[in-house]
PDB file of C-alpha atoms in Angstrom:
ATOM      1  CA  MET A 190      87.759 105.944 120.579  1.00 79.00           C
ATOM      2  CA  ILE A 191      90.186 107.457 117.928  1.00 87.00           C
ATOM      3  CA  GLU A 192      88.373 109.809 115.577  1.00 91.00           C
ATOM      4  CA  LYS A 193      89.962 110.657 112.201  1.00 91.00           C
ATOM      5  CA  LEU A 194      89.378 114.236 111.179  1.00 94.00           C
ATOM      6  CA  THR A 195      89.810 116.098 107.912  1.00 95.00           C
ATOM      7  CA  PRO A 196      92.827 118.583 108.195  1.00 96.00           C
ATOM      8  CA  ASP A 197      91.968 122.216 108.299  1.00 98.00           C
ATOM      9  CA  GLY A 198      93.840 124.160 105.563  1.00 98.00           C
ATOM     10  CA  ASP A 199      94.417 127.217 107.803  1.00 98.00           C
ATOM     11  CA  ILE A 200      95.985 125.059 110.489  1.00 98.00           C
ATOM     12  CA  VAL A 201      98.014 123.058 108.031  1.00 98.00           C
ATOM     13  CA  MET A 202      99.517 126.201 106.584  1.00 98.00           C
ATOM     14  CA  ARG A 203     100.666 127.420 110.010  1.00 98.00           C
ATOM     15  CA  LEU A 204     102.130 123.994 110.868  1.00 98.00           C
ATOM     16  CA  GLU A 205     103.975 123.775 107.576  1.00 97.00           C
ATOM     17  CA  ASN A 206     105.541 127.179 108.428  1.00 97.00           C
ATOM     18  CA  ALA A 207     106.492 125.842 111.887  1.00 97.00           C
ATOM     19  CA  ILE A 208     108.177 122.839 110.257  1.00 95.00           C
ATOM     20  CA  LYS A 209     110.158 125.117 107.951  1.00 94.00           C
ATOM     21  CA  MET A 210     111.541 126.865 111.062  1.00 93.00           C
ATOM     22  CA  HIS A 211     112.711 123.575 112.699  1.00 90.00           C
ATOM     23  CA  LYS A 212     116.440 123.160 112.927  1.00 81.00           C
ATOM     24  CA  LYS A 213     117.292 119.952 111.016  1.00 73.00           C
ATOM     25  CA  ASN A 214     119.185 118.025 113.866  1.00 70.00           C
ATOM     26  CA  ASN A 215     119.677 114.270 113.942  1.00 63.00           C
ATOM     27  CA  TYR A 216     118.872 112.673 117.330  1.00 64.00           C
ATOM     28  CA  GLY A 217     117.174 109.717 118.802  1.00 65.00           C
ATOM     29  CA  ARG A 218     117.808 105.976 119.076  1.00 74.00           C
ATOM     30  CA  VAL A 219     117.184 103.802 116.044  1.00 84.00           C
ATOM     31  CA  LEU A 220     114.712 100.969 116.675  1.00 88.00           C
ATOM     32  CA  SER A 221     113.378  98.498 114.149  1.00 92.00           C
ATOM     33  CA  TYR A 222     109.651  98.258 113.469  1.00 91.00           C
ATOM     34  CA  GLU A 223     109.756  94.618 114.675  1.00 92.00           C
ATOM     35  CA  GLN A 224     111.288  95.661 117.984  1.00 92.00           C
ATOM     36  CA  PHE A 225     108.623  98.406 118.396  1.00 91.00           C
ATOM     37  CA  LEU A 226     105.886  95.816 117.862  1.00 88.00           C
ATOM     38  CA  GLU A 227     107.423  93.509 120.466  1.00 89.00           C
ATOM     39  CA  ARG A 228     107.546  96.193 123.235  1.00 89.00           C
ATOM     40  CA  PRO A 229     105.165  95.093 126.024  1.00 90.00           C
ATOM     41  CA  LEU A 230     102.586  97.270 127.676  1.00 88.00           C
ATOM     42  CA  PRO A 231     104.006  98.577 130.969  1.00 91.00           C
ATOM     43  CA  PRO A 232     102.517  97.117 134.207  1.00 90.00           C
ATOM     44  CA  THR A 233     101.845 100.624 135.649  1.00 91.00           C
ATOM     45  CA  ASP A 234     100.748 103.997 134.375  1.00 90.00           C
ATOM     46  CA  ILE A 235     103.274 106.094 132.493  1.00 90.00           C
ATOM     47  CA  PRO A 236     101.584 109.506 132.343  1.00 89.00           C
ATOM     48  CA  THR A 237     103.884 111.002 129.727  1.00 86.00           C
ATOM     49  CA  SER A 238     106.588 110.042 127.270  1.00 79.00           C
ATOM     50  CA  LEU A 239     109.774 112.064 126.886  1.00 69.00           C
ATOM     51  CA  SER A 240     110.735 110.635 123.478  1.00 71.00           C
ATOM     52  CA  GLY A 241     110.965 112.866 120.422  1.00 73.00           C
ATOM     53  CA  VAL A 242     112.139 116.484 120.479  1.00 82.00           C
ATOM     54  CA  ASP A 243     110.004 119.511 121.368  1.00 86.00           C
ATOM     55  CA  PHE A 244     111.150 122.139 118.832  1.00 89.00           C
ATOM     56  CA  ARG A 245     109.113 125.138 119.967  1.00 89.00           C
ATOM     57  CA  ASN A 246     112.246 126.897 121.152  1.00 87.00           C
ATOM     58  CA  ASP A 247     113.831 126.803 117.722  1.00 87.00           C
ATOM     59  CA  ASN A 248     112.181 130.051 116.799  1.00 91.00           C
ATOM     60  CA  PRO A 249     109.763 132.302 118.818  1.00 93.00           C
ATOM     61  CA  GLN A 250     107.519 132.486 115.775  1.00 96.00           C
ATOM     62  CA  ILE A 251     106.739 128.748 116.174  1.00 96.00           C
ATOM     63  CA  THR A 252     104.881 129.524 119.453  1.00 96.00           C
ATOM     64  CA  VAL A 253     102.934 132.317 117.728  1.00 97.00           C
ATOM     65  CA  LEU A 254     101.836 129.894 114.899  1.00 98.00           C
ATOM     66  CA  LEU A 255     100.818 127.195 117.400  1.00 98.00           C
ATOM     67  CA  ASN A 256      98.797 129.683 119.450  1.00 98.00           C
ATOM     68  CA  GLU A 257      96.956 130.728 116.367  1.00 98.00           C
ATOM     69  CA  CYS A 258      96.050 127.090 115.760  1.00 98.00           C
ATOM     70  CA  VAL A 259      94.722 126.797 119.351  1.00 98.00           C
ATOM     71  CA  LYS A 260      92.472 129.686 118.564  1.00 98.00           C
ATOM     72  CA  LEU A 261      91.250 128.259 115.336  1.00 98.00           C
ATOM     73  CA  LEU A 262      90.482 124.938 116.937  1.00 98.00           C
ATOM     74  CA  ASN A 263      88.766 126.682 119.875  1.00 98.00           C
ATOM     75  CA  TYR A 264      91.004 124.755 122.231  1.00 98.00           C
ATOM     76  CA  ASP A 265      92.889 125.728 125.443  1.00 98.00           C
ATOM     77  CA  ASN A 266      96.593 125.052 124.849  1.00 97.00           C
ATOM     78  CA  VAL A 267      99.285 123.303 122.866  1.00 96.00           C
ATOM     79  CA  SER A 268     100.129 119.928 124.329  1.00 93.00           C
ATOM     80  CA  ASN A 269     102.845 118.818 121.851  1.00 92.00           C
ATOM     81  CA  CYS A 270     105.214 120.149 119.180  1.00 94.00           C
ATOM     82  CA  ASN A 271     107.304 117.151 118.546  1.00 91.00           C
ATOM     83  CA  VAL A 272     109.565 115.724 115.881  1.00 91.00           C
ATOM     84  CA  MET A 273     110.642 112.073 115.745  1.00 90.00           C
ATOM     85  CA  GLN A 274     113.551 110.752 113.524  1.00 90.00           C
ATOM     86  CA  GLN A 275     113.101 107.909 111.210  1.00 91.00           C
ATOM     87  CA  ASN A 276     112.999 104.568 112.880  1.00 93.00           C
ATOM     88  CA  SER A 277     112.330 105.892 116.441  1.00 91.00           C
ATOM     89  CA  GLN A 278     109.449 105.420 118.822  1.00 91.00           C
ATOM     90  CA  LEU A 279     107.331 107.145 121.427  1.00 89.00           C
ATOM     91  CA  PRO A 280     107.000 104.355 123.954  1.00 91.00           C
ATOM     92  CA  TRP A 281     103.673 103.287 125.653  1.00 91.00           C
ATOM     93  CA  HIS A 282     102.154 106.076 127.783  1.00 92.00           C
ATOM     94  CA  THR A 283      98.708 107.322 128.758  1.00 91.00           C
ATOM     95  CA  ASN A 284      98.814 111.133 129.091  1.00 90.00           C
ATOM     96  CA  SER A 285      96.779 110.591 132.301  1.00 89.00           C
ATOM     97  CA  ASN A 286      98.474 113.657 133.839  1.00 89.00           C
ATOM     98  CA  LEU A 287      96.526 116.051 131.637  1.00 89.00           C
ATOM     99  CA  SER A 288      92.900 115.167 130.923  1.00 92.00           C
ATOM    100  CA  GLY A 289      91.032 116.615 127.946  1.00 96.00           C
ATOM    101  CA  TRP A 290      90.209 116.323 124.357  1.00 97.00           C
ATOM    102  CA  ARG A 291      93.356 115.933 122.267  1.00 96.00           C
ATOM    103  CA  THR A 292      93.668 116.730 118.577  1.00 97.00           C
ATOM    104  CA  TYR A 293      96.933 115.762 116.871  1.00 96.00           C
ATOM    105  CA  TYR A 294      98.052 117.033 113.433  1.00 97.00           C
ATOM    106  CA  ILE A 295     100.662 114.489 112.245  1.00 95.00           C
ATOM    107  CA  LYS A 296     102.894 114.721 109.133  1.00 95.00           C
ATOM    108  CA  GLY A 297     105.180 111.731 108.341  1.00 93.00           C
ATOM    109  CA  HIS A 298     104.550 108.119 107.925  1.00 92.00           C
ATOM    110  CA  GLY A 299     104.229 106.218 111.138  1.00 92.00           C
ATOM    111  CA  VAL A 300     102.127 103.889 113.246  1.00 91.00           C
ATOM    112  CA  PHE A 301      99.968 105.004 116.070  1.00 89.00           C
ATOM    113  CA  LYS A 302      99.238 101.872 118.282  1.00 89.00           C
ATOM    114  CA  TYR A 303      96.721 101.998 121.034  1.00 89.00           C
ATOM    115  CA  ILE A 304      94.735  99.681 123.342  1.00 88.00           C
ATOM    116  CA  ASP A 305      90.980  99.841 122.789  1.00 82.00           C
ATOM    117  CA  GLU A 306      88.251  99.875 125.484  1.00 76.00           C
ATOM    118  CA  ASN A 307      88.136  96.053 125.384  1.00 78.00           C
ATOM    119  CA  GLY A 308      91.840  95.686 126.085  1.00 78.00           C
ATOM    120  CA  ASP A 309      92.739  94.515 122.518  1.00 76.00           C
ATOM    121  CA  GLN A 310      95.710  95.967 120.788  1.00 72.00           C
ATOM    122  CA  GLN A 311      94.912  97.893 117.624  1.00 72.00           C
ATOM    123  CA  VAL A 312      97.228  99.344 115.058  1.00 71.00           C
ATOM    124  CA  SER A 313      96.330 102.368 112.917  1.00 74.00           C
ATOM    125  CA  GLU A 314      98.730 103.627 110.275  1.00 71.00           C
ATOM    126  CA  ASP A 315      99.142 107.246 109.605  1.00 70.00           C
ATOM    127  CA  ASN A 316      98.975 108.381 106.018  1.00 67.00           C
ATOM    128  CA  LYS A 317     102.219 108.060 104.104  1.00 74.00           C
ATOM    129  CA  GLU A 318     101.692 111.431 102.457  1.00 77.00           C
ATOM    130  CA  GLY A 319     100.134 114.582 103.688  1.00 87.00           C
ATOM    131  CA  TRP A 320      98.538 115.219 107.014  1.00 95.00           C
ATOM    132  CA  THR A 321      96.658 112.888 109.393  1.00 93.00           C
ATOM    133  CA  VAL A 322      94.423 114.313 112.199  1.00 95.00           C
ATOM    134  CA  ASN A 323      93.484 112.202 115.169  1.00 93.00           C
ATOM    135  CA  ARG A 324      91.164 113.287 117.975  1.00 95.00           C
ATOM    136  CA  PHE A 325      90.595 111.414 121.267  1.00 93.00           C
ATOM    137  CA  LYS A 326      89.697 111.939 124.862  1.00 93.00           C
ATOM    138  CA  ILE A 327      92.139 111.485 127.758  1.00 91.00           C
ATOM    139  CA  GLU A 328      90.580 110.877 131.217  1.00 89.00           C
ATOM    140  CA  SER A 329      92.740 110.570 134.322  1.00 82.00           C
ATOM    141  CA  ASP A 330      90.699 107.540 135.590  1.00 84.00           C
ATOM    142  CA  LYS A 331      90.306 105.811 132.193  1.00 84.00           C
ATOM    143  CA  HIS A 332      93.733 105.247 130.627  1.00 85.00           C
ATOM    144  CA  LEU A 333      94.262 105.364 126.863  1.00 88.00           C
ATOM    145  CA  TRP A 334      97.496 103.514 126.387  1.00 89.00           C
ATOM    146  CA  HIS A 335      99.186 104.484 123.185  1.00 91.00           C
ATOM    147  CA  SER A 336     102.562 104.423 121.406  1.00 92.00           C
ATOM    148  CA  VAL A 337     103.989 105.684 118.099  1.00 92.00           C
ATOM    149  CA  TYR A 338     106.695 104.511 115.620  1.00 92.00           C
ATOM    150  CA  ALA A 339     108.113 106.759 112.919  1.00 92.00           C
ATOM    151  CA  HIS A 340     109.011 105.072 109.620  1.00 92.00           C
ATOM    152  CA  GLU A 341     110.249 108.471 108.457  1.00 91.00           C
ATOM    153  CA  LYS A 342     110.743 111.909 110.112  1.00 90.00           C
ATOM    154  CA  ARG A 343     107.431 112.437 111.762  1.00 92.00           C
ATOM    155  CA  TYR A 344     106.009 115.769 113.089  1.00 94.00           C
ATOM    156  CA  ALA A 345     103.200 115.758 115.690  1.00 94.00           C
ATOM    157  CA  PHE A 346     101.430 118.881 116.869  1.00 97.00           C
ATOM    158  CA  GLY A 347      99.080 118.322 119.762  1.00 95.00           C
ATOM    159  CA  PHE A 348      96.295 120.562 121.058  1.00 98.00           C
ATOM    160  CA  ILE A 349      94.181 120.258 124.194  1.00 97.00           C
ATOM    161  CA  LYS A 350      90.719 121.316 125.310  1.00 97.00           C
ATOM    162  CA  TYR A 351      90.568 120.694 129.087  1.00 96.00           C
ATOM    163  CA  LEU A 352      87.752 118.685 130.627  1.00 91.00           C
TER     164      LEU A 352
END
């Protein structure tokens, strides 16, 4: 369901440059890890989560770098350019509004929590150092419930290849 990939050096180089262009603002609500783990799965679909901050508009060059990553991956578009502050969360959601293969490049220690095909909760910790790359398929009729917690400032860059 969730495939771990090896980070591509050319993509990481571009994303590191995008991070350098990010304005260092503090924002977001603090949430303990225990509170995060206690958050129940919503009873109805939540197609997208609005938590975290999209920082593409910090500098026009960020969009150029992300579009270069799209080409290197042979994908169709950027689906996410997000930063989460330490001790914040991305609540449960499904991304059901935009089907496709998703590849996320993640920098910063956090927990990616998802519900597997059998309906059992699974927890997968991101690497504490360096980059983590996750790939998974989003289908509008088969929800992949997932949520994220940031133990430290966490950057996530998402790319989509439409179905």
